[in-house]
GROMACS .gro file of C-alpha atoms in nm:
model
  488
    1MET     CA    1   2.284  -5.275  -9.201
    2LEU     CA    2   1.913  -5.234  -9.165
    3VAL     CA    3   1.898  -5.538  -8.939
    4CYS     CA    4   2.182  -5.410  -8.718
    5LYS     CA    5   2.018  -5.069  -8.691
    6ASP     CA    6   1.689  -5.234  -8.597
    7LEU     CA    7   1.859  -5.439  -8.325
    8ILE     CA    8   2.024  -5.126  -8.187
    9TYR     CA    9   1.686  -4.953  -8.171
   10ARG     CA   10   1.535  -5.255  -7.996
   11HIS     CA   11   1.810  -5.261  -7.731
   12LEU     CA   12   1.781  -4.884  -7.674
   13LEU     CA   13   1.404  -4.912  -7.642
   14ALA     CA   14   1.438  -5.197  -7.392
   15GLY     CA   15   1.676  -4.986  -7.182
   16VAL     CA   16   1.434  -4.693  -7.176
   17ILE     CA   17   1.144  -4.917  -7.075
   18LEU     CA   18   1.350  -5.082  -6.797
   19THR     CA   19   1.446  -4.741  -6.656
   20ALA     CA   20   1.083  -4.627  -6.661
   21THR     CA   21   0.978  -4.946  -6.487
   22ILE     CA   22   1.228  -4.891  -6.204
   23ILE     CA   23   1.116  -4.529  -6.160
   24ALA     CA   24   0.752  -4.631  -6.164
   25SER     CA   25   0.816  -4.892  -5.900
   26ASP     CA   26   0.948  -4.616  -5.673
   27PHE     CA   27   0.618  -4.429  -5.701
   28THR     CA   28   0.402  -4.730  -5.611
   29PRO     CA   29   0.419  -4.675  -5.231
   30LEU     CA   30   0.305  -4.315  -5.284
   31GLY     CA   31  -0.036  -4.417  -5.410
   32PHE     CA   32   0.021  -4.480  -5.779
   33ASP     CA   33  -0.055  -4.808  -5.959
   34LEU     CA   34   0.135  -4.945  -6.255
   35ARG     CA   35  -0.062  -5.101  -6.542
   36ALA     CA   36   0.118  -5.298  -6.817
   37HIS     CA   37   0.025  -5.257  -7.184
   38ALA     CA   38   0.164  -5.348  -7.520
   39ALA     CA   39   0.339  -5.071  -7.711
   40LYS     CA   40   0.392  -5.033  -8.080
   41ILE     CA   41   0.707  -4.841  -8.162
   42ASN     CA   42   0.845  -4.813  -8.514
   43ASN     CA   43   0.598  -5.085  -8.619
   44VAL     CA   44   0.756  -5.322  -8.363
   45ILE     CA   45   0.527  -5.459  -8.094
   46VAL     CA   46   0.699  -5.500  -7.757
   47THR     CA   47   0.516  -5.695  -7.487
   48ASP     CA   48   0.599  -5.738  -7.122
   49SER     CA   49   0.667  -6.106  -7.189
   50ASP     CA   50   0.943  -6.026  -7.435
   51ASP     CA   51   1.287  -5.983  -7.276
   52GLY     CA   52   1.128  -5.919  -6.932
   53VAL     CA   53   1.041  -5.563  -7.039
   54PHE     CA   54   0.697  -5.403  -7.026
   55ASP     CA   55   0.549  -5.075  -7.114
   56GLY     CA   56   0.309  -4.911  -6.871
   57GLU     CA   57   0.169  -4.591  -6.731
   58MET     CA   58   0.114  -4.462  -6.377
   59VAL     CA   59  -0.252  -4.424  -6.280
   60PRO     CA   60  -0.325  -4.212  -5.970
   61VAL     CA   61  -0.539  -4.364  -5.698
   62HIS     CA   62  -0.806  -4.116  -5.582
   63GLN     CA   63  -0.876  -4.119  -5.206
   64ALA     CA   64  -1.203  -4.014  -5.042
   65SER     CA   65  -1.021  -3.813  -4.769
   66PHE     CA   66  -0.675  -3.680  -4.706
   67ALA     CA   67  -0.459  -3.830  -4.435
   68ILE     CA   68  -0.386  -3.576  -4.158
   69PRO     CA   69  -0.023  -3.579  -4.044
   70LYS     CA   70   0.038  -3.670  -3.683
   71ALA     CA   71   0.190  -3.417  -3.444
   72ARG     CA   72   0.552  -3.457  -3.345
   73PRO     CA   73   0.571  -3.627  -3.004
   74ASP     CA   74   0.679  -3.416  -2.706
   75LYS     CA   75   1.039  -3.480  -2.609
   76VAL     CA   76   0.944  -3.466  -2.242
   77LEU     CA   77   0.746  -3.791  -2.285
   78SER     CA   78   1.066  -3.971  -2.371
   79TYR     CA   79   1.225  -3.878  -2.037
   80GLY     CA   80   1.174  -4.061  -1.714
   81ALA     CA   81   0.949  -3.866  -1.472
   82LEU     CA   82   0.825  -3.899  -1.115
   83LYS     CA   83   0.486  -3.782  -0.991
   84VAL     CA   84   0.515  -3.505  -0.732
   85ASP     CA   85   0.263  -3.322  -0.512
   86ILE     CA   86   0.276  -2.942  -0.494
   87ALA     CA   87   0.167  -2.782  -0.169
   88LEU     CA   88  -0.033  -2.461  -0.206
   89PRO     CA   89   0.081  -2.150  -0.013
   90GLN     CA   90  -0.054  -2.123   0.337
   91SER     CA   91  -0.204  -1.813   0.490
   92LYS     CA   92   0.015  -1.591   0.705
   93PRO     CA   93   0.018  -1.729   1.062
   94ALA     CA   94  -0.092  -1.514   1.357
   95LEU     CA   95   0.187  -1.348   1.551
   96GLU     CA   96   0.065  -1.524   1.866
   97SER     CA   97   0.159  -1.858   1.709
   98ILE     CA   98   0.515  -1.739   1.641
   99PHE     CA   99   0.618  -1.517   1.933
  100PRO     CA  100   0.546  -1.566   2.302
  101VAL     CA  101   0.318  -1.316   2.474
  102SER     CA  102   0.490  -1.068   2.701
  103THR     CA  103   0.421  -1.089   3.078
  104ALA     CA  104   0.342  -0.819   3.329
  105ARG     CA  105   0.647  -0.906   3.539
  106LEU     CA  106   0.992  -0.987   3.405
  107ALA     CA  107   1.015  -1.267   3.662
  108ASP     CA  108   0.721  -1.446   3.501
  109MET     CA  109   0.894  -1.461   3.162
  110ILE     CA  110   1.220  -1.578   3.324
  111ARG     CA  111   1.033  -1.858   3.501
  112SER     CA  112   0.844  -1.970   3.190
  113GLN     CA  113   1.150  -1.971   2.960
  114THR     CA  114   1.434  -2.086   3.191
  115GLY     CA  115   1.260  -2.240   3.494
  116GLN     CA  116   1.450  -2.011   3.731
  117GLU     CA  117   1.331  -1.776   4.002
  118SER     CA  118   1.476  -1.426   3.982
  119THR     CA  119   1.520  -1.176   4.261
  120LYS     CA  120   1.396  -0.818   4.262
  121GLU     CA  121   1.367  -0.630   3.935
  122GLU     CA  122   1.438  -0.262   3.889
  123GLU     CA  123   1.359  -0.007   3.618
  124PHE     CA  124   1.628   0.207   3.454
  125LYS     CA  125   1.613   0.480   3.187
  126LEU     CA  126   1.848   0.526   2.895
  127LYS     CA  127   2.019   0.865   2.934
  128SER     CA  128   2.165   1.090   2.667
  129GLY     CA  129   2.497   0.947   2.552
  130ASP     CA  130   2.424   0.614   2.719
  131GLY     CA  131   2.441   0.275   2.557
  132LEU     CA  132   2.278  -0.047   2.673
  133ALA     CA  133   2.609  -0.164   2.820
  134ASN     CA  134   2.630   0.146   3.042
  135VAL     CA  135   2.282   0.087   3.182
  136LEU     CA  136   2.360  -0.280   3.255
  137ARG     CA  137   2.682  -0.178   3.425
  138ARG     CA  138   2.488   0.058   3.652
  139ALA     CA  139   2.261  -0.235   3.736
  140GLY     CA  140   2.560  -0.438   3.856
  141TYR     CA  141   2.617  -0.674   3.562
  142THR     CA  142   2.967  -0.816   3.507
  143ASN     CA  143   3.153  -0.741   3.186
  144THR     CA  144   3.109  -1.104   3.076
  145ASP     CA  145   2.730  -1.097   3.123
  146ILE     CA  146   2.712  -0.758   2.949
  147ALA     CA  147   2.909  -0.881   2.646
  148ASN     CA  148   2.716  -1.209   2.613
  149SER     CA  149   2.369  -1.060   2.663
  150VAL     CA  150   2.431  -0.769   2.426
  151SER     CA  151   2.565  -1.011   2.165
  152ALA     CA  152   2.243  -1.214   2.194
  153ILE     CA  153   2.025  -0.900   2.176
  154GLN     CA  154   2.198  -0.778   1.860
  155SER     CA  155   2.064  -1.081   1.673
  156ARG     CA  156   1.713  -0.943   1.728
  157ILE     CA  157   1.746  -0.565   1.702
  158SER     CA  158   1.996  -0.293   1.620
  159LEU     CA  159   2.115  -0.116   1.936
  160ARG     CA  160   2.236   0.195   1.753
  161SER     CA  161   1.907   0.385   1.759
  162LEU     CA  162   1.763   0.322   2.104
  163PRO     CA  163   1.569   0.635   2.209
  164VAL     CA  164   1.674   0.848   2.502
  165GLY     CA  165   1.442   0.788   2.797
  166MET     CA  166   1.366   0.426   2.698
  167LYS     CA  167   1.275   0.219   3.004
  168ILE     CA  168   1.470  -0.103   3.073
  169THR     CA  169   1.353  -0.349   3.339
  170ILE     CA  170   1.649  -0.541   3.483
  171SER     CA  171   1.685  -0.832   3.727
  172ASP     CA  172   1.976  -1.061   3.813
  173LEU     CA  173   1.872  -1.318   3.545
  174GLY     CA  174   1.770  -1.097   3.259
  175TYR     CA  175   1.622  -0.771   3.134
  176ARG     CA  176   1.370  -0.640   2.884
  177PHE     CA  177   1.274  -0.323   2.696
  178THR     CA  178   1.006  -0.224   2.445
  179THR     CA  179   1.093  -0.125   2.089
  180ARG     CA  180   0.923   0.145   1.882
  181ASP     CA  181   0.716  -0.112   1.693
  182GLY     CA  182   0.551  -0.227   2.018
  183ARG     CA  183   0.748  -0.551   2.063
  184ASP     CA  184   0.925  -0.652   2.384
  185ILE     CA  185   1.286  -0.771   2.364
  186TYR     CA  186   1.405  -1.004   2.641
  187ALA     CA  187   1.758  -1.111   2.728
  188LEU     CA  188   1.741  -1.414   2.963
  189LYS     CA  189   2.022  -1.610   3.128
  190ASP     CA  190   1.956  -1.981   3.082
  191PRO     CA  191   2.154  -2.220   3.306
  192GLU     CA  192   2.231  -2.453   3.014
  193SER     CA  193   2.228  -2.243   2.696
  194GLY     CA  194   2.365  -1.920   2.834
  195TRP     CA  195   2.214  -1.584   2.732
  196LEU     CA  196   1.908  -1.600   2.508
  197ALA     CA  197   1.730  -1.322   2.321
  198ILE     CA  198   1.350  -1.346   2.279
  199ARG     CA  199   1.108  -1.120   2.094
  200ALA     CA  200   0.761  -1.112   2.248
  201ILE     CA  201   0.433  -0.939   2.155
  202ARG     CA  202   0.243  -0.720   2.396
  203PRO     CA  203  -0.100  -0.850   2.496
  204VAL     CA  204  -0.370  -0.605   2.382
  205ASP     CA  205  -0.745  -0.554   2.393
  206THR     CA  206  -0.933  -0.382   2.109
  207TYR     CA  207  -1.257  -0.190   2.155
  208LEU     CA  208  -1.488  -0.044   1.889
  209THR     CA  209  -1.642   0.294   1.981
  210PHE     CA  210  -1.911   0.503   1.818
  211ALA     CA  211  -1.918   0.876   1.902
  212ASN     CA  212  -2.152   1.148   1.778
  213GLY     CA  213  -2.267   1.486   1.891
  214THR     CA  214  -2.380   1.836   1.803
  215ILE     CA  215  -2.119   2.104   1.738
  216ASN     CA  216  -2.134   2.389   1.985
  217GLY     CA  217  -1.858   2.650   1.956
  218SER     CA  218  -1.579   2.449   1.787
  219ILE     CA  219  -1.575   2.099   1.647
  220TYR     CA  220  -1.259   2.020   1.842
  221LYS     CA  221  -1.414   2.101   2.180
  222SER     CA  222  -1.734   1.921   2.085
  223THR     CA  223  -1.550   1.599   1.993
  224ILE     CA  224  -1.341   1.614   2.312
  225THR     CA  225  -1.662   1.648   2.511
  226ALA     CA  226  -1.791   1.336   2.334
  227GLY     CA  227  -1.477   1.149   2.443
  228VAL     CA  228  -1.310   1.125   2.102
  229PRO     CA  229  -0.932   1.076   2.136
  230ASP     CA  230  -0.697   1.317   1.958
  231ALA     CA  231  -0.571   1.045   1.718
  232ALA     CA  232  -0.926   0.972   1.590
  233PHE     CA  233  -1.012   1.345   1.568
  234ASN     CA  234  -0.696   1.427   1.371
  235GLU     CA  235  -0.775   1.153   1.120
  236TYR     CA  236  -1.135   1.276   1.101
  237VAL     CA  237  -1.020   1.630   1.023
  238ARG     CA  238  -0.775   1.502   0.762
  239VAL     CA  239  -1.048   1.305   0.581
  240MET     CA  240  -1.315   1.575   0.603
  241GLY     CA  241  -1.063   1.849   0.527
  242PHE     CA  242  -1.075   1.757   0.158
  243SER     CA  243  -1.442   1.853   0.135
  244VAL     CA  244  -1.500   2.094   0.427
  245ASP     CA  245  -1.347   2.429   0.518
  246PHE     CA  246  -1.349   2.398   0.898
  247GLN     CA  247  -1.287   2.769   0.940
  248ARG     CA  248  -1.583   2.898   0.736
  249GLU     CA  249  -1.839   2.620   0.685
  250ILE     CA  250  -1.882   2.471   1.035
  251ARG     CA  251  -2.188   2.609   1.218
  252ASN     CA  252  -2.340   2.551   1.561
  253GLY     CA  253  -2.593   2.271   1.532
  254ASP     CA  254  -2.397   2.069   1.275
  255VAL     CA  255  -2.365   1.702   1.374
  256PHE     CA  256  -2.057   1.476   1.360
  257GLU     CA  257  -2.021   1.095   1.373
  258LEU     CA  258  -1.715   0.873   1.414
  259LEU     CA  259  -1.666   0.497   1.440
  260TYR     CA  260  -1.319   0.407   1.557
  261GLU     CA  261  -1.134   0.124   1.726
  262THR     CA  262  -0.882   0.169   2.007
  263THR     CA  263  -0.618  -0.085   2.107
  264TYR     CA  264  -0.510  -0.092   2.474
  265ASP     CA  265  -0.199  -0.252   2.620
  266GLN     CA  266  -0.315  -0.510   2.878
  267ILE     CA  267  -0.001  -0.462   3.087
  268THR     CA  268   0.007  -0.082   3.113
  269GLY     CA  269  -0.355  -0.002   3.025
  270ASN     CA  270  -0.238   0.267   2.781
  271ALA     CA  271  -0.395   0.323   2.441
  272VAL     CA  272  -0.137   0.214   2.184
  273ASN     CA  273  -0.327   0.255   1.858
  274THR     CA  274  -0.642   0.423   1.724
  275ARG     CA  275  -0.798   0.354   1.385
  276LEU     CA  276  -1.089   0.548   1.237
  277HIS     CA  277  -1.332   0.343   1.025
  278TYR     CA  278  -1.615   0.584   0.950
  279ALA     CA  279  -1.646   0.966   0.938
  280GLY     CA  280  -1.983   1.138   0.904
  281LEU     CA  281  -2.085   1.504   0.913
  282LYS     CA  282  -2.419   1.681   0.872
  283LEU     CA  283  -2.310   2.021   0.749
  284SER     CA  284  -2.583   2.287   0.719
  285GLY     CA  285  -2.814   2.035   0.557
  286ASN     CA  286  -2.545   1.866   0.347
  287GLN     CA  287  -2.459   1.512   0.454
  288LEU     CA  288  -2.111   1.368   0.412
  289ALA     CA  289  -2.002   1.012   0.491
  290PHE     CA  290  -1.673   0.839   0.416
  291TYR     CA  291  -1.545   0.486   0.483
  292ARG     CA  292  -1.197   0.358   0.532
  293TYR     CA  293  -1.087   0.082   0.294
  294GLU     CA  294  -0.752  -0.095   0.292
  295ASN     CA  295  -0.604  -0.339   0.041
  296GLY     CA  296  -0.254  -0.469  -0.021
  297ASP     CA  297  -0.216  -0.314  -0.363
  298SER     CA  298  -0.313   0.049  -0.319
  299GLY     CA  299  -0.290   0.095   0.058
  300ILE     CA  300  -0.543   0.286   0.270
  301GLY     CA  301  -0.807   0.510   0.116
  302TRP     CA  302  -1.129   0.688   0.210
  303PHE     CA  303  -1.438   0.664  -0.012
  304ASP     CA  304  -1.809   0.736  -0.007
  305ARG     CA  305  -2.043   0.439  -0.030
  306ASN     CA  306  -2.037   0.458  -0.412
  307GLY     CA  307  -1.659   0.424  -0.428
  308ALA     CA  308  -1.578   0.792  -0.501
  309SER     CA  309  -1.259   0.902  -0.325
  310ALA     CA  310  -1.278   1.151  -0.039
  311ALA     CA  311  -0.936   1.284  -0.137
  312ARG     CA  312  -0.883   1.594  -0.343
  313THR     CA  313  -0.564   1.716  -0.504
  314LEU     CA  314  -0.506   1.951  -0.207
  315ILE     CA  315  -0.633   1.998   0.149
  316ARG     CA  316  -0.792   2.339   0.193
  317THR     CA  317  -0.690   2.370   0.561
  318PRO     CA  318  -0.344   2.223   0.630
  319ILE     CA  319  -0.369   2.281   1.006
  320SER     CA  320  -0.619   2.167   1.271
  321GLY     CA  321  -0.754   2.362   1.566
  322ALA     CA  322  -0.687   2.700   1.402
  323ARG     CA  323  -0.912   2.994   1.314
  324LEU     CA  324  -0.914   3.194   0.994
  325SER     CA  325  -0.763   3.531   1.093
  326SER     CA  326  -0.717   3.694   0.753
  327SER     CA  327  -0.884   3.618   0.418
  328PHE     CA  328  -0.762   3.633   0.060
  329GLY     CA  329  -0.791   3.976  -0.111
  330GLN     CA  330  -0.734   4.344  -0.046
  331ARG     CA  331  -0.657   4.435   0.317
  332LYS     CA  332  -0.474   4.688   0.529
  333HIS     CA  333  -0.136   4.536   0.615
  334PRO     CA  334  -0.108   4.503   0.996
  335VAL     CA  335   0.264   4.593   0.995
  336ASN     CA  336   0.315   4.835   0.704
  337GLY     CA  337  -0.019   5.009   0.744
  338TYR     CA  338  -0.102   5.042   0.373
  339THR     CA  339  -0.364   4.859   0.169
  340ALA     CA  340  -0.229   4.572  -0.044
  341MET     CA  341  -0.336   4.245  -0.195
  342HIS     CA  342  -0.318   3.955   0.052
  343LYS     CA  343  -0.235   3.657  -0.172
  344GLY     CA  344  -0.318   3.385   0.074
  345VAL     CA  345  -0.510   3.310   0.393
  346ASP     CA  346  -0.386   3.326   0.752
  347PHE     CA  347  -0.470   3.070   1.019
  348ALA     CA  348  -0.405   3.179   1.377
  349ALA     CA  349  -0.287   2.895   1.600
  350PRO     CA  350  -0.065   2.846   1.907
  351THR     CA  351   0.309   2.841   1.850
  352GLY     CA  352   0.431   2.492   1.769
  353THR     CA  353   0.105   2.367   1.616
  354PRO     CA  354   0.194   2.110   1.345
  355ILE     CA  355   0.152   2.211   0.979
  356ILE     CA  356   0.086   1.933   0.726
  357ALA     CA  357   0.148   1.910   0.353
  358ALA     CA  358  -0.173   1.990   0.166
  359GLY     CA  359  -0.083   1.731  -0.096
  360SER     CA  360   0.189   1.492  -0.205
  361GLY     CA  361   0.472   1.640  -0.406
  362VAL     CA  362   0.833   1.758  -0.407
  363VAL     CA  363   0.966   2.040  -0.192
  364SER     CA  364   1.095   2.316  -0.421
  365LYS     CA  365   1.197   2.565  -0.149
  366ALA     CA  366   1.263   2.528   0.224
  367GLY     CA  367   1.432   2.792   0.434
  368TRP     CA  368   1.432   3.163   0.512
  369ARG     CA  369   1.257   3.390   0.261
  370GLY     CA  370   1.256   3.756   0.362
  371SER     CA  371   0.926   3.881   0.503
  372TYR     CA  372   0.779   3.529   0.481
  373GLY     CA  373   1.022   3.408   0.747
  374ARG     CA  374   1.075   3.036   0.748
  375TYR     CA  375   0.903   2.918   0.432
  376VAL     CA  376   0.826   2.594   0.251
  377ARG     CA  377   0.692   2.557  -0.103
  378ILE     CA  378   0.576   2.225  -0.248
  379ARG     CA  379   0.533   2.141  -0.615
  380HIS     CA  380   0.240   1.895  -0.644
  381ASN     CA  381   0.217   1.862  -1.021
  382SER     CA  382   0.256   2.072  -1.334
  383THR     CA  383  -0.035   2.295  -1.225
  384TYR     CA  384  -0.053   2.318  -0.846
  385ASP     CA  385   0.190   2.448  -0.581
  386THR     CA  386   0.135   2.532  -0.217
  387ALA     CA  387   0.335   2.764   0.012
  388TYR     CA  388   0.359   2.786   0.392
  389ALA     CA  389   0.512   3.087   0.571
  390HIS     CA  390   0.607   3.234   0.914
  391MET     CA  391   0.700   2.892   1.053
  392LYS     CA  392   0.871   2.863   1.391
  393SER     CA  393   1.072   2.572   1.249
  394ILE     CA  394   1.078   2.337   0.953
  395ALA     CA  395   1.032   1.967   1.025
  396ARG     CA  396   1.332   1.740   1.014
  397GLY     CA  397   1.397   1.592   0.669
  398ILE     CA  398   1.213   1.871   0.484
  399SER     CA  399   1.454   2.033   0.237
  400ALA     CA  400   1.457   2.133  -0.129
  401GLY     CA  401   1.421   1.819  -0.342
  402SER     CA  402   1.271   1.597  -0.072
  403ARG     CA  403   0.944   1.420  -0.145
  404VAL     CA  404   0.649   1.455   0.095
  405GLN     CA  405   0.318   1.276   0.131
  406GLN     CA  406  -0.021   1.438   0.181
  407GLY     CA  407  -0.080   1.485   0.554
  408GLN     CA  408   0.291   1.469   0.646
  409ILE     CA  409   0.411   1.724   0.903
  410ILE     CA  410   0.638   1.977   0.729
  411GLY     CA  411   0.676   2.244   0.997
  412TYR     CA  412   0.533   2.420   1.302
  413VAL     CA  413   0.341   2.743   1.350
  414GLY     CA  414   0.548   3.045   1.446
  415SER     CA  415   0.581   3.419   1.391
  416THR     CA  416   0.902   3.454   1.190
  417GLY     CA  417   0.948   3.722   0.924
  418ARG     CA  418   0.707   4.018   0.902
  419SER     CA  419   0.441   3.898   1.141
  420THR     CA  420   0.239   4.030   1.436
  421GLY     CA  421   0.175   3.693   1.603
  422PRO     CA  422   0.188   3.317   1.562
  423HIS     CA  423  -0.003   3.208   1.253
  424LEU     CA  424   0.028   3.017   0.925
  425HIS     CA  425   0.021   3.206   0.596
  426TYR     CA  426  -0.103   2.955   0.338
  427GLU     CA  427  -0.107   2.995  -0.040
  428ILE     CA  428  -0.231   2.782  -0.329
  429LEU     CA  429  -0.070   2.863  -0.664
  430VAL     CA  430  -0.223   2.757  -0.998
  431ASN     CA  431   0.030   2.788  -1.281
  432ASN     CA  432   0.250   3.001  -1.046
  433ARG     CA  433  -0.034   3.243  -0.969
  434GLN     CA  434  -0.179   3.275  -0.619
  435VAL     CA  435  -0.552   3.197  -0.595
  436ASN     CA  436  -0.800   3.196  -0.308
  437PRO     CA  437  -0.748   2.863  -0.119
  438VAL     CA  438  -1.107   2.879   0.014
  439THR     CA  439  -1.289   2.910  -0.318
  440VAL     CA  440  -1.056   2.747  -0.573
  441ARG     CA  441  -1.206   2.437  -0.738
  442LEU     CA  442  -0.985   2.137  -0.679
  443PRO     CA  443  -1.005   1.813  -0.880
  444THR     CA  444  -1.122   1.505  -0.695
  445GLY     CA  445  -0.925   1.189  -0.638
  446THR     CA  446  -0.967   0.868  -0.832
  447ARG     CA  447  -1.255   0.623  -0.783
  448LEU     CA  448  -1.206   0.285  -0.621
  449ASP     CA  449  -1.111   0.021  -0.874
  450GLU     CA  450  -1.407  -0.186  -0.998
  451ALA     CA  451  -1.231  -0.505  -0.886
  452TYR     CA  452  -1.247  -0.393  -0.519
  453LEU     CA  453  -1.608  -0.267  -0.515
  454PRO     CA  454  -1.772  -0.595  -0.401
  455ALA     CA  455  -1.537  -0.629  -0.102
  456PHE     CA  456  -1.572  -0.257  -0.024
  457SER     CA  457  -1.952  -0.279  -0.034
  458ARG     CA  458  -1.947  -0.569   0.213
  459GLN     CA  459  -1.728  -0.366   0.447
  460VAL     CA  460  -1.959  -0.064   0.418
  461ASP     CA  461  -2.254  -0.285   0.511
  462LEU     CA  462  -2.070  -0.406   0.823
  463VAL     CA  463  -1.990  -0.050   0.931
  464ASP     CA  464  -2.346   0.062   0.866
  465ALA     CA  465  -2.486  -0.225   1.072
  466GLU     CA  466  -2.250  -0.145   1.359
  467VAL     CA  467  -2.337   0.224   1.361
  468LEU     CA  468  -2.711   0.157   1.341
  469SER     CA  469  -2.689  -0.094   1.625
  470ARG     CA  470  -2.537   0.177   1.845
  471GLY     CA  471  -2.817   0.423   1.780
  472GLY     CA  472  -2.632   0.655   1.548
  473THR     CA  473  -2.792   0.872   1.285
  474GLN     CA  474  -2.568   0.719   1.019
  475PHE     CA  475  -2.605   0.994   0.758
  476ALA     CA  476  -2.506   0.765   0.472
  477GLN     CA  477  -2.798   0.540   0.563
  478ASN     CA  478  -3.081   0.791   0.596
  479ASP     CA  479  -3.249   0.650   0.285
  480LEU     CA  480  -3.208   0.297   0.416
  481ILE     CA  481  -3.357   0.394   0.753
  482SER     CA  482  -3.662   0.541   0.578
  483ALA     CA  483  -3.697   0.232   0.366
  484LEU     CA  484  -3.681   0.010   0.674
  485GLY     CA  485  -3.942   0.225   0.847
  486ASP     CA  486  -4.181   0.186   0.551
  487ALA     CA  487  -4.124  -0.187   0.523
  488PRO     CA  488  -4.412  -0.414   0.636
   0.00000   0.00000   0.00000
């Protein structure tokens, strides 16, 4: 019995060792080594030579450094791919490279585009209630030519909003007219292709002009004497109006400066566009200078040479060419005859003079308001409102809830309501309380973004050089002029 029990133990022990050997062999690839030894169990020595069984232990192999796992390969690398070239965006081409240039005579365009010689050409005007077809019919066109030419024209422009009085030049082989954006539209009869519609650009010349002078009487008359066009003067007043009260602060002997460009139509010789670049004013010893700067992100703005905006929250004088006829405060009412508080300022001006919005905002009231007559009130923000009274008429599109931009025309001077003559009654309200528009402190606009300052500074230098080359005082450059004079 003892022998049998000993045999059973031996077989069990051999099975355990065999199982351990198999498990140990699985760990070998993982960095463990297997060393064989003799084992003494129950006084019985078992060696690895007996019955093919051995006893051993796993000994870890110490490595000097750890193996870093490799990154999983990108799936894209397993796909087939072709090398391609990507073309960078090109700059916007000039209009002259896209559209033909308009000609002085319609016959010249017909010859260049169709190779035909046309007979006499005649000018017609679009009358009230007329359409393009009616004008062509008066010129002797057949119904077929009218239908085909109008169909071609409609691919270039909508014919539903042609202005009354528009001039149309017509010949037997085509006609042309000028749109509001300054482009010429041609309809030409080609012998092979039939009626063609062509958009052409007007040839123009651009001139840069510097004007300055001393104010004598009124700034308007002084600038007209210096040859400044109305468009440049109106922009000048709008820019300076943020900082200057033209009714109270302008004095004889003050000096103005403007640098502006004017674009002339080569065909008609008429000025078609005026753009102000620099506005300067020497005001009772104080010197102001602002520069125009335009970028695609924030539009057009006016800044001093340090990048501070010329704009304020509100314009103090929302009308040009007017005189201050009544101030803010106690006064004897010209109609009622008793003394009362005048909660605004009055600007006397001819009937029909445009009135502009003193700031951007939303119209809260527009219409008749008792003794105020025709009246508009604009909400600019949570603090500021402005009101305009005694208007002859309110501009088209101005109604309660409509949004307006600073400088936009909102109405015209009149004498409606309780009034003795044409003038604008103007109020600034702070938290719904009328304040003196002349003395109220208004917050300034934002500064030019730091990212645009280098480009703006280069533009300022160009304007300064142009003004100095034309012999101007260039108020913004007085320090520079002194420095140049002291230079060796």
